[in-house]
PDB file of C-alpha atoms in Angstrom:
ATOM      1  CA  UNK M 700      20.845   1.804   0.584  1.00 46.00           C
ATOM      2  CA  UNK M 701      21.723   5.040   2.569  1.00 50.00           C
ATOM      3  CA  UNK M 702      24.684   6.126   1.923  1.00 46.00           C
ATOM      4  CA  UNK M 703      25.908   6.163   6.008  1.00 51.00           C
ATOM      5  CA  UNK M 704      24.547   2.368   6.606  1.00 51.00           C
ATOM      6  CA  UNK M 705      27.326   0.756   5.978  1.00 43.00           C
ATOM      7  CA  UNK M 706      29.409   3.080   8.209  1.00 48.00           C
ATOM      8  CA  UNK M 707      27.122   2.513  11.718  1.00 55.00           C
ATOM      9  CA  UNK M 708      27.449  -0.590  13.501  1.00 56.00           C
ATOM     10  CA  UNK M 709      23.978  -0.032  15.492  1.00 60.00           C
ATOM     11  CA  UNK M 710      22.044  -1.856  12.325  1.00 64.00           C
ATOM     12  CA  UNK M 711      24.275  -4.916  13.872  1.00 63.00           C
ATOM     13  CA  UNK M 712      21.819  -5.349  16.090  1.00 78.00           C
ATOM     14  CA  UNK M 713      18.635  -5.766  14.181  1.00 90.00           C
ATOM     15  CA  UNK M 714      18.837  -9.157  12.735  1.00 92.00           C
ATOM     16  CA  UNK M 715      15.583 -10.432  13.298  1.00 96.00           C
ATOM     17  CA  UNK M 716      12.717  -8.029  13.611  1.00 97.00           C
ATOM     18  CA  UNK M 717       9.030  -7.956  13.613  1.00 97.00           C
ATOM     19  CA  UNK M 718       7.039  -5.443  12.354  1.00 97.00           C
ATOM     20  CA  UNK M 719       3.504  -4.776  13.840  1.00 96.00           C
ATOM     21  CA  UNK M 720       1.183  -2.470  11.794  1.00 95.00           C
ATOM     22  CA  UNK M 721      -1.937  -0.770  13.551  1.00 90.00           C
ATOM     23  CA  UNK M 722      -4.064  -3.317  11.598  1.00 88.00           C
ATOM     24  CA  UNK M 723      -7.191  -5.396  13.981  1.00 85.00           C
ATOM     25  CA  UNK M 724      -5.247  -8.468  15.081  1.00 85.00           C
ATOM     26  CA  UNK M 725      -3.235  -9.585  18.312  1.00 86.00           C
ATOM     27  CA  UNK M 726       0.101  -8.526  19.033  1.00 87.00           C
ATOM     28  CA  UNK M 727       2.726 -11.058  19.039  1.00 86.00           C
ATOM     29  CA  UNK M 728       5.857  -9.759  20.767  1.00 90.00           C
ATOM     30  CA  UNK M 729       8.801 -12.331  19.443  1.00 89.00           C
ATOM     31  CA  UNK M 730      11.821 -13.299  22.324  1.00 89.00           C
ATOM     32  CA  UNK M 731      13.959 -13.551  19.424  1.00 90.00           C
ATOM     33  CA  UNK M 732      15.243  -9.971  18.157  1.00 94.00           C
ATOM     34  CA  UNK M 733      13.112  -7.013  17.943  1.00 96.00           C
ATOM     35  CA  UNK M 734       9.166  -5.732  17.492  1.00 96.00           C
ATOM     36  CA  UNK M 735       8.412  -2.455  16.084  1.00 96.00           C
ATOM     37  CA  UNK M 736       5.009  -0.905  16.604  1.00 95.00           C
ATOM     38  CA  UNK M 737       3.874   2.429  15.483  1.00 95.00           C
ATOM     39  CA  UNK M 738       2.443   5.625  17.482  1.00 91.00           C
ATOM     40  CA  UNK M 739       0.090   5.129  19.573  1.00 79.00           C
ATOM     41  CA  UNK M 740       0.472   1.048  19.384  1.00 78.00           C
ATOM     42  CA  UNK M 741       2.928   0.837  22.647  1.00 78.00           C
ATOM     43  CA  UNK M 742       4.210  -1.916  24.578  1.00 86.00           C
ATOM     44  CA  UNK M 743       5.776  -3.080  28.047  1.00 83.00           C
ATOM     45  CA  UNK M 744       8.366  -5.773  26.833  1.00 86.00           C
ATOM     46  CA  UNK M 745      12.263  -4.347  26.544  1.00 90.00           C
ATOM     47  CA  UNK M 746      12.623  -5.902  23.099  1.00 94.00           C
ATOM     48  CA  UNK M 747       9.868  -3.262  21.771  1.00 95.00           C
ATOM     49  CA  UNK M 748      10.570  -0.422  19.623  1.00 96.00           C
ATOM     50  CA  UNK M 749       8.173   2.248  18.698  1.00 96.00           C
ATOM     51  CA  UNK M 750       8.722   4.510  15.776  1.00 97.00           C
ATOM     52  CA  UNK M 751       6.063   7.908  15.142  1.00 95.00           C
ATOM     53  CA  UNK M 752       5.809   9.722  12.751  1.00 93.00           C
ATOM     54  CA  UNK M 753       6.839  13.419  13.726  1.00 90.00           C
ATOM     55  CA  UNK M 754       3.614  15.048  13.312  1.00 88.00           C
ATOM     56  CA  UNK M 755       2.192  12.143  15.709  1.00 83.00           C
ATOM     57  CA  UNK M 756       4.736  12.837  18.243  1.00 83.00           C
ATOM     58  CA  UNK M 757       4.547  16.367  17.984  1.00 85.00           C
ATOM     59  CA  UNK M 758       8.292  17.258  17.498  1.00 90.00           C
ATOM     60  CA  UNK M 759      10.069  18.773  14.293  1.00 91.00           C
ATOM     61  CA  UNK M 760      11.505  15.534  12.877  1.00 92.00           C
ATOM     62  CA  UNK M 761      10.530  13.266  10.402  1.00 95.00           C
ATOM     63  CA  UNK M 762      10.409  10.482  12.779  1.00 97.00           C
ATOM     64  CA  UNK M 763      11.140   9.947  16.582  1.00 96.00           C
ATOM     65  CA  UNK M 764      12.121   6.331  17.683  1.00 96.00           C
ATOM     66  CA  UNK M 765      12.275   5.126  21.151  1.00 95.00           C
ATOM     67  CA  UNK M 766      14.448   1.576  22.539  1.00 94.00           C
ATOM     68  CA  UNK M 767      16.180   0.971  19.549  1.00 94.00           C
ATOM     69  CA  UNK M 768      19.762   0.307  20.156  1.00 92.00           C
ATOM     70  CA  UNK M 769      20.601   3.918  18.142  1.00 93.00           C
ATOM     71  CA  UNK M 770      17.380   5.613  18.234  1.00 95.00           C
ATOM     72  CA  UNK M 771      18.948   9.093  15.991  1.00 95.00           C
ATOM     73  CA  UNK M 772      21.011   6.749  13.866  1.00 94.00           C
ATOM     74  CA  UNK M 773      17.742   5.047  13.023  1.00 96.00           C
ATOM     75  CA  UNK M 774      15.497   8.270  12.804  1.00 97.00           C
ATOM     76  CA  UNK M 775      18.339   9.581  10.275  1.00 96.00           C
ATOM     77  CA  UNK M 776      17.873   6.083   7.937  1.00 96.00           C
ATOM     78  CA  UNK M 777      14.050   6.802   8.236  1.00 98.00           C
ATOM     79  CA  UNK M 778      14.401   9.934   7.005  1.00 98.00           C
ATOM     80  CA  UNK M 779      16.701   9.171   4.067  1.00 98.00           C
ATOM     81  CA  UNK M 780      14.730   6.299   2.438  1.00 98.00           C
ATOM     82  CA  UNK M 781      11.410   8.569   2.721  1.00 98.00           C
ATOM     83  CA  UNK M 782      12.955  11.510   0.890  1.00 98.00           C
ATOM     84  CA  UNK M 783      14.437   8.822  -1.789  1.00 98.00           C
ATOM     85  CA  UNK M 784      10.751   7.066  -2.461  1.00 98.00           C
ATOM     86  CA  UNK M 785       8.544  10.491  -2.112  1.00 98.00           C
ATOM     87  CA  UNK M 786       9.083  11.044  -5.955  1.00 98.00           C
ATOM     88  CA  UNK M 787       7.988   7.299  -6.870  1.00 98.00           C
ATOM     89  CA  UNK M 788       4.578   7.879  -4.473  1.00 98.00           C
ATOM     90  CA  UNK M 789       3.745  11.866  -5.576  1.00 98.00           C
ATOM     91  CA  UNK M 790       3.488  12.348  -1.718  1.00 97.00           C
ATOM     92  CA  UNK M 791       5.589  11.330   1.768  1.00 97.00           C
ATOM     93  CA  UNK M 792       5.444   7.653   2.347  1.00 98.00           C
ATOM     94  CA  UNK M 793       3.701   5.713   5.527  1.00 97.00           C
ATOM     95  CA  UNK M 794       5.808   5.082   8.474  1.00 97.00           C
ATOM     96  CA  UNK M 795       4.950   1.447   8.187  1.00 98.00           C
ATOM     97  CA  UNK M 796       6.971   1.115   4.274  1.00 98.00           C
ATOM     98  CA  UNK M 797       9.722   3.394   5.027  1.00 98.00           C
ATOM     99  CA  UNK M 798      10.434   0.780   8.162  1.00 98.00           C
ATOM    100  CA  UNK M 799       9.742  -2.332   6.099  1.00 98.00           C
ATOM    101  CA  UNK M 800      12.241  -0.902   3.697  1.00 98.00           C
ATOM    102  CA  UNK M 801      14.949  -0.303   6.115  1.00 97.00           C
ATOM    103  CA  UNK M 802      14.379  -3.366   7.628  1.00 97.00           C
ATOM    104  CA  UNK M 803      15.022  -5.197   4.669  1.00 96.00           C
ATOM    105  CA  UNK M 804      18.241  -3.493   4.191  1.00 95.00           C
ATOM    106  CA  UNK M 805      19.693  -4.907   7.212  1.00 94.00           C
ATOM    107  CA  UNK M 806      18.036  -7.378   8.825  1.00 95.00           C
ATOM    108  CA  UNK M 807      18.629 -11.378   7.843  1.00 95.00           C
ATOM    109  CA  UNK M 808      15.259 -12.229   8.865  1.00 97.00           C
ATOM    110  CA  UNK M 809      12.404  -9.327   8.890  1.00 98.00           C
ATOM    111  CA  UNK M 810       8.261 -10.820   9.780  1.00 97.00           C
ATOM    112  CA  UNK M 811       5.203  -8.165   9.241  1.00 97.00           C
ATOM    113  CA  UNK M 812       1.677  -8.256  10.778  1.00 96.00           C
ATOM    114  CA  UNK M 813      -1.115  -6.489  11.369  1.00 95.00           C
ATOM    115  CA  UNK M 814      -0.358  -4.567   7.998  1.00 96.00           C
ATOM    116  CA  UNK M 815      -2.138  -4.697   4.165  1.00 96.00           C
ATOM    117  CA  UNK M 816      -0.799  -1.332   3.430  1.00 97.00           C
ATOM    118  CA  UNK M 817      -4.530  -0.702   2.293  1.00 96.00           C
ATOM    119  CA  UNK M 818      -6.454   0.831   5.137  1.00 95.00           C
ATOM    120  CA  UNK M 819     -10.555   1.729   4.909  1.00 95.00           C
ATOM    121  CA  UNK M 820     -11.605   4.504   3.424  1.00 96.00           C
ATOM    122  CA  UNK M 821     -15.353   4.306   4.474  1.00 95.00           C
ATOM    123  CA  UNK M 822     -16.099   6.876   6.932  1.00 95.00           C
ATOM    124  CA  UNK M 823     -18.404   6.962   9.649  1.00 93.00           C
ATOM    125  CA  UNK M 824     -22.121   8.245   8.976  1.00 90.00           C
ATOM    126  CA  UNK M 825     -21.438  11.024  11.661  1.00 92.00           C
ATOM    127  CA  UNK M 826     -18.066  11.987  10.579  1.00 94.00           C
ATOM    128  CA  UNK M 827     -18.670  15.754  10.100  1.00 92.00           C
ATOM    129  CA  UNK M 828     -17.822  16.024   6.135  1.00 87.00           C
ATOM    130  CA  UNK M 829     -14.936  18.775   6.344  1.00 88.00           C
ATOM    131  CA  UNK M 830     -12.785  16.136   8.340  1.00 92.00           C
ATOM    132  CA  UNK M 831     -10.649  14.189   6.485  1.00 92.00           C
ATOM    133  CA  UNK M 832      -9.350  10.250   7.412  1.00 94.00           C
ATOM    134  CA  UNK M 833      -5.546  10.318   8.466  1.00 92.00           C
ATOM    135  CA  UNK M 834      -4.813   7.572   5.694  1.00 95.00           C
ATOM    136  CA  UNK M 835      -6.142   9.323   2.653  1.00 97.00           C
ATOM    137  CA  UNK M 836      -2.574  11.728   3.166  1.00 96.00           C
ATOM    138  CA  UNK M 837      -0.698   8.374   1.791  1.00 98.00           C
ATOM    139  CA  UNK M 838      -0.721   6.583  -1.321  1.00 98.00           C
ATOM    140  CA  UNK M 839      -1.228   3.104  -0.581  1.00 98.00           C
ATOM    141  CA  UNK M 840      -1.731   1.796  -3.832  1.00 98.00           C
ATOM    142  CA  UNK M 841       1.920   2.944  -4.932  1.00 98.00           C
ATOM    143  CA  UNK M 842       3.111   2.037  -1.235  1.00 99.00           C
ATOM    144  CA  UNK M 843       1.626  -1.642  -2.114  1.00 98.00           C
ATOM    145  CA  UNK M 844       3.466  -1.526  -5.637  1.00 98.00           C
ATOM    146  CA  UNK M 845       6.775  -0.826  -3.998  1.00 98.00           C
ATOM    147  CA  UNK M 846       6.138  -3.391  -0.953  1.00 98.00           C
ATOM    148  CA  UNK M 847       4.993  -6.083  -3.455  1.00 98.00           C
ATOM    149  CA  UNK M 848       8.526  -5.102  -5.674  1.00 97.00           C
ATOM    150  CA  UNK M 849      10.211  -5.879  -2.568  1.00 97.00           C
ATOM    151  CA  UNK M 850       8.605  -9.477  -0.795  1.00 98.00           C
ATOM    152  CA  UNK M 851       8.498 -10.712  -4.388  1.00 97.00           C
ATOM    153  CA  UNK M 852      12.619 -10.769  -4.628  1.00 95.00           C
ATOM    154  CA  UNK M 853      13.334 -10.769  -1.388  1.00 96.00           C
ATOM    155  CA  UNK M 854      12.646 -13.785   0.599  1.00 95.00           C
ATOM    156  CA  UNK M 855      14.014 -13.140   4.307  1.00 97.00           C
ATOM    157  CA  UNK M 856      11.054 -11.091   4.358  1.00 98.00           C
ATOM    158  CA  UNK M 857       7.234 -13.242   5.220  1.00 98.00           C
ATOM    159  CA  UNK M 858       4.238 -10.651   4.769  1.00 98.00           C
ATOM    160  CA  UNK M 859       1.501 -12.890   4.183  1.00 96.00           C
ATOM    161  CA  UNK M 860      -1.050  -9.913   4.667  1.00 96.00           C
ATOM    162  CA  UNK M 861       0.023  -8.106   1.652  1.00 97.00           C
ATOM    163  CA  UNK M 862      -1.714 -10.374  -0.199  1.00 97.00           C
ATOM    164  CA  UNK M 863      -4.732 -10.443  -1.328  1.00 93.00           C
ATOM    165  CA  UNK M 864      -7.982 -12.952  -2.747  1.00 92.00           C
ATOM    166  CA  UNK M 865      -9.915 -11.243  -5.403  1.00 91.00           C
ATOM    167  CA  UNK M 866     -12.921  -9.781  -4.547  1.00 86.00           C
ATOM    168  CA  UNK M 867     -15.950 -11.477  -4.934  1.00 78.00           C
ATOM    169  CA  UNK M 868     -19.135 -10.887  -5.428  1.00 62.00           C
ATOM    170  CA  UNK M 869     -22.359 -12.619  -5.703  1.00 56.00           C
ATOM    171  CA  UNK M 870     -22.722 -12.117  -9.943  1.00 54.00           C
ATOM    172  CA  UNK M 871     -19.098 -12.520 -10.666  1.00 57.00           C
ATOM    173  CA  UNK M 872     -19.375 -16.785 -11.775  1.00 55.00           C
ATOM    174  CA  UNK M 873     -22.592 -15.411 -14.189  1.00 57.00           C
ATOM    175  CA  UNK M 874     -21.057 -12.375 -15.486  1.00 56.00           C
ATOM    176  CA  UNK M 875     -17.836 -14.000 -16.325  1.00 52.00           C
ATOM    177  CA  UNK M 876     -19.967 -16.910 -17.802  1.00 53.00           C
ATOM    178  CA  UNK M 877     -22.102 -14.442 -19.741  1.00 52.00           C
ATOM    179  CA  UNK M 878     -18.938 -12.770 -21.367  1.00 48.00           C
ATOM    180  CA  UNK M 879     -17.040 -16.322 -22.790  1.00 48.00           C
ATOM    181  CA  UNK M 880     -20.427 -17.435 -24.361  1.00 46.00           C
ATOM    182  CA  UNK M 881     -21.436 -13.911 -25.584  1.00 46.00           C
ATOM    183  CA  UNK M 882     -17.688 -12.771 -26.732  1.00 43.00           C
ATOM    184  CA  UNK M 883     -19.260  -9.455 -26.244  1.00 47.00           C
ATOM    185  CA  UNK M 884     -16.411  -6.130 -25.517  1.00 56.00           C
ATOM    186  CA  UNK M 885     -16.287  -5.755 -21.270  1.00 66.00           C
ATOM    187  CA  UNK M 886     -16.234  -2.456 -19.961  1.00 81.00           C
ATOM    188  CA  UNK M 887     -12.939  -0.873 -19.073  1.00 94.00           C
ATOM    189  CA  UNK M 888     -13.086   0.130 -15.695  1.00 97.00           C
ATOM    190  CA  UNK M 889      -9.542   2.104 -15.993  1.00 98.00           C
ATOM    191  CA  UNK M 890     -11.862   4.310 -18.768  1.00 97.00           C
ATOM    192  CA  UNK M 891     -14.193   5.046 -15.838  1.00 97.00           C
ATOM    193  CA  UNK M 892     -11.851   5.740 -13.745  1.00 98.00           C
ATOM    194  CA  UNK M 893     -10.112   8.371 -15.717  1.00 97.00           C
ATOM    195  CA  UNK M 894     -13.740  10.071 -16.510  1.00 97.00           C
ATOM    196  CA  UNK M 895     -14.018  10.524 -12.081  1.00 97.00           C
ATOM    197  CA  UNK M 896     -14.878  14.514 -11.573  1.00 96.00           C
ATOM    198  CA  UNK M 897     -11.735  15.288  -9.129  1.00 95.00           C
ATOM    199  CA  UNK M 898     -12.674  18.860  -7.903  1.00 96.00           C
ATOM    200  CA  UNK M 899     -13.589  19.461  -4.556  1.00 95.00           C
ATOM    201  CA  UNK M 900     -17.267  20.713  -4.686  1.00 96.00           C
ATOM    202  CA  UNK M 901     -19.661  18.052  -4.951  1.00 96.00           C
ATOM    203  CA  UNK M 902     -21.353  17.982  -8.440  1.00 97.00           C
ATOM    204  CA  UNK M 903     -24.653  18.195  -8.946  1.00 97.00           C
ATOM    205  CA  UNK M 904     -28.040  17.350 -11.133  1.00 98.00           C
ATOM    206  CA  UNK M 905     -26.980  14.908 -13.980  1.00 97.00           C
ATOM    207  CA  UNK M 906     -23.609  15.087 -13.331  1.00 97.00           C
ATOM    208  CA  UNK M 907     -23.803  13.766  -9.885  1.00 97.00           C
ATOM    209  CA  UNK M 908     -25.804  11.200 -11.117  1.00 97.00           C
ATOM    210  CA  UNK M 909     -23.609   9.967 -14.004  1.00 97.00           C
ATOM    211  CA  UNK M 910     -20.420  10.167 -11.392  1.00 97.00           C
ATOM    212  CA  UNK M 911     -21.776   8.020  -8.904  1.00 97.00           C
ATOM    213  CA  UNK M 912     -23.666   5.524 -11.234  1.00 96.00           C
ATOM    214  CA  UNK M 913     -19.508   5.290 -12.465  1.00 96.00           C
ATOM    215  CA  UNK M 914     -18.565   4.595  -9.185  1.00 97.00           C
ATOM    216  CA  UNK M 915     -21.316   1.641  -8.513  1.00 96.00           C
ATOM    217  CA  UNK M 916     -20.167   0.428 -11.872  1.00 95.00           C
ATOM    218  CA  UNK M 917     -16.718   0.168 -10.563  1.00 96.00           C
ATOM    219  CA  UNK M 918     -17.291  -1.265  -7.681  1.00 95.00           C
ATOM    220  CA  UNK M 919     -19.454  -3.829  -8.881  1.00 93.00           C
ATOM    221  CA  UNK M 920     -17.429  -5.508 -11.903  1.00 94.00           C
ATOM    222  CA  UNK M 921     -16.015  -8.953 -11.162  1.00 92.00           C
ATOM    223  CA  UNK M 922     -12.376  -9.211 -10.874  1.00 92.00           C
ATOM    224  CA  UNK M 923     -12.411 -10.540 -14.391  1.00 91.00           C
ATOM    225  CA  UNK M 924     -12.960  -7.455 -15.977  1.00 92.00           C
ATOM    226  CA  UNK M 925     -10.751  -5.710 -14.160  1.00 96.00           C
ATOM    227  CA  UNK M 926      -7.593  -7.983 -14.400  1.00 96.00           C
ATOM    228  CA  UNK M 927      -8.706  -7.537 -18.302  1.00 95.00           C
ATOM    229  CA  UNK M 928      -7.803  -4.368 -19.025  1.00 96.00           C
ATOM    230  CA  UNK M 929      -5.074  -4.353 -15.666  1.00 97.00           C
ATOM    231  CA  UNK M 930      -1.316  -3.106 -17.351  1.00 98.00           C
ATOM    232  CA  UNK M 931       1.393  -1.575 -14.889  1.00 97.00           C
ATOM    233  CA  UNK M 932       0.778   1.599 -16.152  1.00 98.00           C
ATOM    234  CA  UNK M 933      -3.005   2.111 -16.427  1.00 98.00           C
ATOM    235  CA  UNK M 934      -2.429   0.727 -12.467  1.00 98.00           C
ATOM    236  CA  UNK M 935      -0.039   3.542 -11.833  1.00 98.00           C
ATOM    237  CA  UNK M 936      -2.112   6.059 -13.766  1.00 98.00           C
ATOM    238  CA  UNK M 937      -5.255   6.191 -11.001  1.00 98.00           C
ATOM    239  CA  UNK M 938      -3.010   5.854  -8.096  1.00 98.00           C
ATOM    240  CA  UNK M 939      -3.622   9.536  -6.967  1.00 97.00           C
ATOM    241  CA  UNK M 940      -7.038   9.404  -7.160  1.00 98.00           C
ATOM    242  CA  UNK M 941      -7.160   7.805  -3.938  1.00 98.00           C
ATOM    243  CA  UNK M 942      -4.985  10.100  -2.317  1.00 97.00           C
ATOM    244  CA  UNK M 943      -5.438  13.624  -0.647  1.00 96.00           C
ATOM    245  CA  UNK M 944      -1.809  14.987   0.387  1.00 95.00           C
ATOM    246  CA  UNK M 945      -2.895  18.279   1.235  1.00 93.00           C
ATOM    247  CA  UNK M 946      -5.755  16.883   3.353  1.00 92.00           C
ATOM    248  CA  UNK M 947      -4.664  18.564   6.518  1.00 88.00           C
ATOM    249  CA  UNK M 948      -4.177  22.173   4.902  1.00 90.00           C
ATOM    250  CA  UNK M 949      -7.202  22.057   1.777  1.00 92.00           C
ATOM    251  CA  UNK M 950     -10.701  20.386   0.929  1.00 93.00           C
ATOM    252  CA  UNK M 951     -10.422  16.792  -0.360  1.00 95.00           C
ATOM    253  CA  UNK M 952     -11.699  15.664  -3.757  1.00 97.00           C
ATOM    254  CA  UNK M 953     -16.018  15.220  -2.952  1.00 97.00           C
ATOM    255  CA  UNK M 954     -15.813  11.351  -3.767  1.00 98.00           C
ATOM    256  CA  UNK M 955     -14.367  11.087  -0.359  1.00 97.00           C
ATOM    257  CA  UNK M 956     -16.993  12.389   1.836  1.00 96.00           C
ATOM    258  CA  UNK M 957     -19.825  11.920  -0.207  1.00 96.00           C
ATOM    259  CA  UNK M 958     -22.052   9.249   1.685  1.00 94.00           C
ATOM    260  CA  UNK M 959     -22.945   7.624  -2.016  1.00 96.00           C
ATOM    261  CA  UNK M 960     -19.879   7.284  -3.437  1.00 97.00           C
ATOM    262  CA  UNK M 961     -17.543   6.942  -0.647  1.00 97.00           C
ATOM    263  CA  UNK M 962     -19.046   3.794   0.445  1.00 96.00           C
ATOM    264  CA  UNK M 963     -17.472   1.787  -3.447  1.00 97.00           C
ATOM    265  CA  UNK M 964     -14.243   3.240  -2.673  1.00 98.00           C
ATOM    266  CA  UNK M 965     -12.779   0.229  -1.158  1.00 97.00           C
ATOM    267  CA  UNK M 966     -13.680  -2.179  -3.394  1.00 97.00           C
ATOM    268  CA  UNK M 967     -12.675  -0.166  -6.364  1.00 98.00           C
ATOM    269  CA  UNK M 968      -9.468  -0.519  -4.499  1.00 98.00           C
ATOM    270  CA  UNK M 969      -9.423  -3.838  -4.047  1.00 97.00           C
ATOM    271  CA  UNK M 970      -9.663  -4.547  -7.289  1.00 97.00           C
ATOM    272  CA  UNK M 971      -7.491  -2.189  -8.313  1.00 98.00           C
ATOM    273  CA  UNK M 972      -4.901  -3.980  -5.601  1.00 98.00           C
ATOM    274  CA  UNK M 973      -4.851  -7.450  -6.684  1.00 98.00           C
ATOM    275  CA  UNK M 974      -4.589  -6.361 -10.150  1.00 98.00           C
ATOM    276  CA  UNK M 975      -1.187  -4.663  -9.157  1.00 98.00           C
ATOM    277  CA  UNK M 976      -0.519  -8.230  -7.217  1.00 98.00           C
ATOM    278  CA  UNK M 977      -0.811 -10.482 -10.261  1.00 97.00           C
ATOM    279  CA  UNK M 978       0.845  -8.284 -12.493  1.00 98.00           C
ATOM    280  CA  UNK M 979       3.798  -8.137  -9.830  1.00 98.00           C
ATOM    281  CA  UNK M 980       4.013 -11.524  -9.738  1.00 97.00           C
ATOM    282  CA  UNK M 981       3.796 -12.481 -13.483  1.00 96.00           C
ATOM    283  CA  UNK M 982       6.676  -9.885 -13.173  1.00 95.00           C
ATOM    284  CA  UNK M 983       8.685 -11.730 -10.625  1.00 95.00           C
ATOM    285  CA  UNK M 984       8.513 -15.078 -12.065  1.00 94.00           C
ATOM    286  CA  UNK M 985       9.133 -14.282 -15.723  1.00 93.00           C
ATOM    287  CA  UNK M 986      12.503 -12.531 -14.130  1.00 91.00           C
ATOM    288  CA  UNK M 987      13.201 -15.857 -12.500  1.00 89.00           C
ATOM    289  CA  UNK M 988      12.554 -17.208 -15.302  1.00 89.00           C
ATOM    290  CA  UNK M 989      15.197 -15.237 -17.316  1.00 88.00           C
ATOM    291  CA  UNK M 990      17.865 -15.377 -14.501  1.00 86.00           C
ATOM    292  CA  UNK M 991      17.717 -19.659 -15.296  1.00 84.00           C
ATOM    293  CA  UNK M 992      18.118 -19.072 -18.837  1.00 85.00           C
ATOM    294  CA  UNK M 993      21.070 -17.141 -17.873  1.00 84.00           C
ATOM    295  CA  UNK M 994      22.469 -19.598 -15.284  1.00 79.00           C
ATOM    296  CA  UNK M 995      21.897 -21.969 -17.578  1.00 84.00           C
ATOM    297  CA  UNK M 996      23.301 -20.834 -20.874  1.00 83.00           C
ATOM    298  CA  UNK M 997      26.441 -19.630 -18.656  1.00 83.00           C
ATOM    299  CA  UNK M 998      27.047 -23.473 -17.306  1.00 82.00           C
ATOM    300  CA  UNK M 999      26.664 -24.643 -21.250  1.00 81.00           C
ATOM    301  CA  UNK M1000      29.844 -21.874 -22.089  1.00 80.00           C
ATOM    302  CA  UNK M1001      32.088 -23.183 -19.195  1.00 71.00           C
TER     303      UNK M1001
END
């Protein structure tokens, strides 16, 4: 927690909030407490807040926050927790975390919608290729890990959005099927994804081939194989590869504008998403699990 939180009575105020990502969904405005939205996503109602991020809103802060009851007080907070959770993401963190997180600090009751913390990568067939999408500047996989750390221990705080079904496709029941009578050795997909070609310049000839046969591959194997081979770190490994930090000043990595490979990107994700859900929650409960055993062998001593 900020050091200065404690010390401001303005986060007083915030007891129940709602947080509304800029996700496809109606916008419920709660009369109890407050609703944040997020740049452009504005609204009429007095109980609103909206928080941009400073490039968005054009001015030289991090953040700029408007009808909160201590709008610099909460722009300061913002600021803080970002700078603390840049070095666990290898780049600055999304608006939408950085609030969830603050939230969560000091609010008894916090609600989020309209937010997976995993938005689209596929781009538009007339998307000129030297533009980049806004959301590959983030990393959303490690923004999920951190958000999944923190509804998973936390229970004032309802996100049913962050989670996720597995994704399924058509030959998953027969390849899974195939592999228990077979016992044959299933593919690692973390292996292919540490063989992706990361420079900038689209390859070509063989190469080209071989990468985006990879990337089919990937997107292609059933959930099974994926939550296989799945560890914490082989997750946290491949984060990056999704993410362009430099986008607005340098030439993404080719996967991301390439028409072929571009459009297995999100489901490579996915996968690579609810992976990173299970394991988090194996990881919750077995802690659970452990705090009992210590409850319990403490009430045998006393």
């Amino acid at each position: 927690m900020p050091s200065d939180l404690i010390n401001n009575t303005a986060h007083l105020s915030f007891k129940n909030v709602s947080i509304i990502g800029n996700a496809v969904g109606d916008i419920n405005v709660r009369n109890l407490g407050y609703t944040i939205t997020f740049n452009s996503t504005r609204r009429p109602e007095p109980n609103v807040i909206n928080i941009c991020n400073g490039p968005f809103a054009g001015v030289k802060g991090a953040f700029l926050v408007t009808n909160s009851p201590d709008n610099n007080w909460v722009e300061q907070q913002l600021e803080l927790i970002a700078k603390k959770i840049e070095p666990q993401l290898g780049c600055w963190p999304s608006t939408g975390l950085v609030t969830l997180i603050l939230m969560s600090m000091i609010s008894k009751q916090v609600n989020v919608e309209r937010m997976a913390l995993l938005p689209n990568l596929a781009r538009h067939p007339d998307m000129p290729k030297d533009e980049h999408l806004p959301c590959i500047v983030h990393n959303w996989l490690g923004e999920r890990r951190i958000a999944l750390g923190l509804v998973l221990t936390q229970t004032h705080i309802k996100w049913p959005e962050l989670f996720f079904a597995p994704l399924i496709t058509p030959s998953d029941a027969e390849q899974v099927k195939a592999m228990d009578e077979s016992n044959i050795d299933i593919a690692n997909p973390f292996e292919l994804l540490h063989k992706v070609d990361k420079k900038t310049d689209t390859p070509t000839g063989m190469m080209l081939t071989f990468q985006v046969s990879m990337f089919k591959q990937m997107a292609t194997l059933s959930s099974h194989q994926w939550v296989a081979m799945a560890s914490t770190q082989a997750l946290t490994q491949v984060e990056m590869l999704f993410v362009e930090p430099n986008a607005e000043k340098s030439p993404c990595a080719w996967y991301f504008t390439h028409s072929q490979t571009n459009q297995y990107l999100d489901a490579i994700r996915h996968h690579l998403a609810y992976c990173q859900q299970l394991i988090a929650i194996a990881s919750a409960q077995e802690k659970e699990k452990e705090k009992e055993k210590e409850h319990q062998a403490n009430n045998a001593r006393s």
